[in-house]
Coordinates of C-alpha atoms in Angstrom, one line a residue:
X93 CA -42.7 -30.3 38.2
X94 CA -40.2 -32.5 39.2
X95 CA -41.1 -36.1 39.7
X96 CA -38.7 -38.4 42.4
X97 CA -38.3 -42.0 42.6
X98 CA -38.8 -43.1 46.3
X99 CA -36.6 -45.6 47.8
X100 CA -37.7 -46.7 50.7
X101 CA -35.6 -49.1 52.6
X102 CA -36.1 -51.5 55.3
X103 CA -33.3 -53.5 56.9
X104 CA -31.3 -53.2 53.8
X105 CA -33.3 -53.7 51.1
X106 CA -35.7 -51.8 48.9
X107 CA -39.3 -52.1 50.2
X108 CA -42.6 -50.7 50.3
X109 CA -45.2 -50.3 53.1
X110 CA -48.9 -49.9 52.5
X111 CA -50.1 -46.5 54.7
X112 CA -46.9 -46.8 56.7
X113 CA -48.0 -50.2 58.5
X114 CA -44.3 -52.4 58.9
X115 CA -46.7 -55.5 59.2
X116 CA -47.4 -54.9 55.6
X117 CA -44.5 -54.6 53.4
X118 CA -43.5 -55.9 50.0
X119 CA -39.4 -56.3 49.4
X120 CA -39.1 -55.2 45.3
X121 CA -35.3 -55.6 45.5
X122 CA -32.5 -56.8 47.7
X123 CA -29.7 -54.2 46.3
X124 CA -31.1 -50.4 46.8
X125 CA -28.0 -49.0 44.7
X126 CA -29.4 -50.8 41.5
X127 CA -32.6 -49.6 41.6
X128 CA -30.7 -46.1 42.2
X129 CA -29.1 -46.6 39.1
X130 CA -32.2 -47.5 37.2
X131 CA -34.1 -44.5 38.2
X132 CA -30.9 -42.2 37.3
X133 CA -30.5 -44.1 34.0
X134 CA -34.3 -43.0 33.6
X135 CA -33.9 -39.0 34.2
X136 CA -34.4 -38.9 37.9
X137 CA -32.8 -35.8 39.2
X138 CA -33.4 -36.8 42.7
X139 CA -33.4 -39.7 45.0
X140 CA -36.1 -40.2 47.8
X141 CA -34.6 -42.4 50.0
X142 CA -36.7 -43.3 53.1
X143 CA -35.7 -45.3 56.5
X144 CA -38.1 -47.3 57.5
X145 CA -36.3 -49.0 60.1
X146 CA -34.9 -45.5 61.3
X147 CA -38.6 -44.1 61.4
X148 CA -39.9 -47.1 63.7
X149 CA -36.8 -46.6 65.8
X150 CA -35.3 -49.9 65.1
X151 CA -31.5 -50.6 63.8
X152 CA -30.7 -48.6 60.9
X153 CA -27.4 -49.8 60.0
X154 CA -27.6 -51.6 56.7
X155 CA -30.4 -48.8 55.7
X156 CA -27.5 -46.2 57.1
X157 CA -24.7 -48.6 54.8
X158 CA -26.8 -48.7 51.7
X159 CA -27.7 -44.5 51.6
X160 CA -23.8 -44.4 51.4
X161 CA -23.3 -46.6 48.9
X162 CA -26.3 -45.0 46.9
X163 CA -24.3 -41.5 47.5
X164 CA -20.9 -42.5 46.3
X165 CA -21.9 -44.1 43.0
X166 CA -25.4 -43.1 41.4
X167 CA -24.2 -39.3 40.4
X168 CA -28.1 -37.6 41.2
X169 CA -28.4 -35.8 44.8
X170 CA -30.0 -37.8 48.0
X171 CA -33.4 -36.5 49.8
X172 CA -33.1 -38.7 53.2
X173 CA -36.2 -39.1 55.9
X174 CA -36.6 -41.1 58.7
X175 CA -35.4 -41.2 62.1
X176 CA -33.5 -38.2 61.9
X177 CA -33.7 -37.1 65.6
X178 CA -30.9 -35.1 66.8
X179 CA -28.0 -32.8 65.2
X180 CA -25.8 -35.8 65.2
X181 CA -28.1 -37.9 62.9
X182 CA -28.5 -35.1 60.7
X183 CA -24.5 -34.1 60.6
X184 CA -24.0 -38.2 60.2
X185 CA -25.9 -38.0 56.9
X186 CA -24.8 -35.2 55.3
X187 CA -21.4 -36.7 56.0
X188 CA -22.6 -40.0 54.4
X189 CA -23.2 -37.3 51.0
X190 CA -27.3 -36.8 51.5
X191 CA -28.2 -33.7 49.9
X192 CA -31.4 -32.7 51.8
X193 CA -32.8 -34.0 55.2
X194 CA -36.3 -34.6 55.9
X195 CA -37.6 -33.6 59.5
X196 CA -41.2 -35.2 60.5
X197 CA -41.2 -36.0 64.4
X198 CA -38.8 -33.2 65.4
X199 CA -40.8 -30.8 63.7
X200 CA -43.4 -31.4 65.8
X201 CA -41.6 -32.4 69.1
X202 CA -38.7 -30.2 68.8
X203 CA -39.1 -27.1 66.8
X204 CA -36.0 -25.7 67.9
X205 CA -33.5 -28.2 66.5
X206 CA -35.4 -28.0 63.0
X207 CA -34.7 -23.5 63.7
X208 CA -31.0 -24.8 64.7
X209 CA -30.6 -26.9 61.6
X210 CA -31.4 -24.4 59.3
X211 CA -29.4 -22.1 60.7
X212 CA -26.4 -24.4 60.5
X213 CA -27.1 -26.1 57.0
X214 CA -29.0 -23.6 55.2
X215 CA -32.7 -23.8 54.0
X216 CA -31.7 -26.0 50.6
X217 CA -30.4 -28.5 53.1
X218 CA -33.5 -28.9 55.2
X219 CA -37.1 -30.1 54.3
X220 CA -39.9 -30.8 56.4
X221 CA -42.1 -33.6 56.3
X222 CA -45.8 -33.4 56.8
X223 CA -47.6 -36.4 57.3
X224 CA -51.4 -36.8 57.8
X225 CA -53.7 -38.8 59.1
X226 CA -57.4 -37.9 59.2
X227 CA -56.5 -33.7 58.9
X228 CA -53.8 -34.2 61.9
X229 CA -50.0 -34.7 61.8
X230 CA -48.9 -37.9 62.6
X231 CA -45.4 -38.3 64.1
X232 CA -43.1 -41.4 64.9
X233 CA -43.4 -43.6 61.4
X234 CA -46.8 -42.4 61.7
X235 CA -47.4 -44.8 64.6
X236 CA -48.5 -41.5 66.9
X237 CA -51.5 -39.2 65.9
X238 CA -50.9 -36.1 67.0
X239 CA -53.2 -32.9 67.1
X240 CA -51.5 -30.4 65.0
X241 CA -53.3 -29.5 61.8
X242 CA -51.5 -29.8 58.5
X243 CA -51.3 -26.1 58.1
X244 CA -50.5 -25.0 61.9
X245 CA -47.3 -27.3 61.6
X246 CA -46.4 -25.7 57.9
X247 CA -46.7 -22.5 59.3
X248 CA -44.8 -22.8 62.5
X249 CA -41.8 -24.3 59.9
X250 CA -41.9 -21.3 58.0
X251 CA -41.3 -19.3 60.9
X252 CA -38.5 -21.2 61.7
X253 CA -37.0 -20.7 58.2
X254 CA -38.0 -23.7 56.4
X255 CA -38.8 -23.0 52.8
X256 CA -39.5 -27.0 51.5
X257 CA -42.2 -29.4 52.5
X258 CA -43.2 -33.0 51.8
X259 CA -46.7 -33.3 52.3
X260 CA -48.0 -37.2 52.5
X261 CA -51.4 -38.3 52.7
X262 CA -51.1 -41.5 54.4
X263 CA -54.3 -43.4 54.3
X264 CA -53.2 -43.3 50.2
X265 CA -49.6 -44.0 50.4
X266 CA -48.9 -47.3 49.0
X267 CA -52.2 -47.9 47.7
X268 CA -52.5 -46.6 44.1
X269 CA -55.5 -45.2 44.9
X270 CA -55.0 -41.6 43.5
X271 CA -52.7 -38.5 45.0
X272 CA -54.9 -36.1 47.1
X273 CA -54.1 -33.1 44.9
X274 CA -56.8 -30.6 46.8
X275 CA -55.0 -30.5 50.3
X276 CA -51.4 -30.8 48.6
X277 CA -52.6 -27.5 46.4
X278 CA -53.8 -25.7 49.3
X279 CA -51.2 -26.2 51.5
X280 CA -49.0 -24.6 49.0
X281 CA -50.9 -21.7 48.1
X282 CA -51.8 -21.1 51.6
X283 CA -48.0 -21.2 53.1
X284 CA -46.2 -20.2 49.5
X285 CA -43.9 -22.7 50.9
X286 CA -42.1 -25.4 47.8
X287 CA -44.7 -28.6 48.5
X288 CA -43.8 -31.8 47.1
X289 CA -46.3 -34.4 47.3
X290 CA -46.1 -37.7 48.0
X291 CA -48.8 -40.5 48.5
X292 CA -50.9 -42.2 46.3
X293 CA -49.8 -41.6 42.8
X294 CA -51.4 -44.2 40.7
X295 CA -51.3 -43.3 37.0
X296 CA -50.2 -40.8 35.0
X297 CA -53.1 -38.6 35.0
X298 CA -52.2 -38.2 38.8
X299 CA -49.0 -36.3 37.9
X300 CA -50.6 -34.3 35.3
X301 CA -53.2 -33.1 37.7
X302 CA -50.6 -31.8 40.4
X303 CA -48.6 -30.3 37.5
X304 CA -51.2 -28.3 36.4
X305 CA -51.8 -26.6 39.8
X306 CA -49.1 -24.6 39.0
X307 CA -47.6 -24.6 42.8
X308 CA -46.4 -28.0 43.4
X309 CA -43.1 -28.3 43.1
X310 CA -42.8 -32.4 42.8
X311 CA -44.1 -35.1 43.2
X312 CA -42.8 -38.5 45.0
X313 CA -43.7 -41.6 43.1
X314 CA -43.2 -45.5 44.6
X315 CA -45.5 -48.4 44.5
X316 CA -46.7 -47.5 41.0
X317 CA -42.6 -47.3 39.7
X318 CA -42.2 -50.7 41.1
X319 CA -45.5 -52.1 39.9
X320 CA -45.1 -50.7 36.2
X321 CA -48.0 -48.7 36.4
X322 CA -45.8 -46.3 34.3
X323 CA -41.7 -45.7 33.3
X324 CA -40.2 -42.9 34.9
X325 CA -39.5 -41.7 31.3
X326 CA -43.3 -41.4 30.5
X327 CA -44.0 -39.7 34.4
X328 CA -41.5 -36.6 33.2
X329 CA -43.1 -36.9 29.4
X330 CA -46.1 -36.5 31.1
X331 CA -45.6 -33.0 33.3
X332 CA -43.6 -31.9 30.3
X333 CA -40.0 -32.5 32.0
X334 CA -36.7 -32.7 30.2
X335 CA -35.3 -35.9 30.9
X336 CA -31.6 -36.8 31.3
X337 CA -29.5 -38.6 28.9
X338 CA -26.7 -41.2 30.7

């Protein structure tokens, strides 16, 4: 399983939100491309970056600046959600060097463009996020409650072509309060879709538990990187990863 550092970004600068609520944020670091660097130097194989400021539809530019600068330098490929609302913000940021794009409100809102953008970049290239809030999928930086189940929205995707889901349980996200490995599990068995999971991790117990489902295919980690709940070494010691020597 593979285990990604989240980097979650808010008018520049490396931040955390507790269950997606911009009044309540916590800045861990003024320069995103060091922590990028720490988390490579630790084995990540991926980057989560997230734009907050993007997702609450507010000025993105340093956010936009600092992806770039995380793409040129760090060496590890770039996961990128938030705000991504049209074919020109997705072409912008695989132009900046993101890897994968992460669809949450247009999957919902516009199922077409998610259908178009697959067909343009290729399944790798496009991921869907999943977000919910009391069994529904919420939609706008999670500001919006919608009335689409979990499953409905995953399904719809994979008629569209998608192949790769985030799947965040928001009332846990930022709270260290434990990943909600059920739902995350049956969404995957249920769709046969690649489900990351992201929300919650607290220990390393968590990761071991979504390891041993046997159909997750990663796991997001923030608040307990940046709290030193646990290394990124010991997370991929823990689910039995190889990690990568710099």
């Amino acid at each position: 399983m593979e285990v990604i550092p989240a980097i979650d970004l808010r008018q520049g600068k490396c931040a955390r939100l507790r269950q997606g609520d911009k009044d309540r944020v916590t800045i861990y670091a003024d320069d995103p491309l060091a922590v990028a660097q720490q988390w490579r130097d630790e084995g990540a194989r991926w980057l989560h970056v997230v734009n907050l400021d993007g997702a609450f539809d507010e000025r993105d530019t340093e956010n936009l600046q600092a992806t770039a600068r995380m793409a040129r330098s760090v060496g590890i490929p770039i996961q990128f959600g938030g705000g991504i609302r049209s074919r020109a913000a997705a072409e912008r940021l695989f132009d900046l060097g993101v890897r994968r794009i992460i669809l949450g409100t247009v999957a919902v809102e516009r199922p077409a463009l998610v259908a178009e953008l697959v067909a343009r970049f290729g399944a790798e290239a496009i991921v869907v996020g999943i977000d919910a809030k009391q069994g529904k999928v919420a939609t706008h930086g999670w500001q919006a409650a919608g009335d689409c189940a979990p499953l409905e929205l995953a399904q719809r995707m994979q008629a569209e072509g998608v192949t790769r889901i985030v799947y965040t349980d928001i009332a846990r996200d930022g709270m260290l309060i434990g990943v909600n490995v059920a739902a995350t599990a049956e969404l995957a068995q249920a769709t046969r879709l690649r489900v990351i999971a992201s929300g919650g991790v607290a220990d390393l117990p968590d990761l071991q538990a979504l390891a041993a489902t046997g159909v997750i295919e990663g796991c997001i980690v923030g608040k307990a990187l940046y709290e030193g709940r646990f290394t990124l070494r010991a997370a991929w010691q823990a689910v039995g990863g190889a990690i990568l020597e710099k």
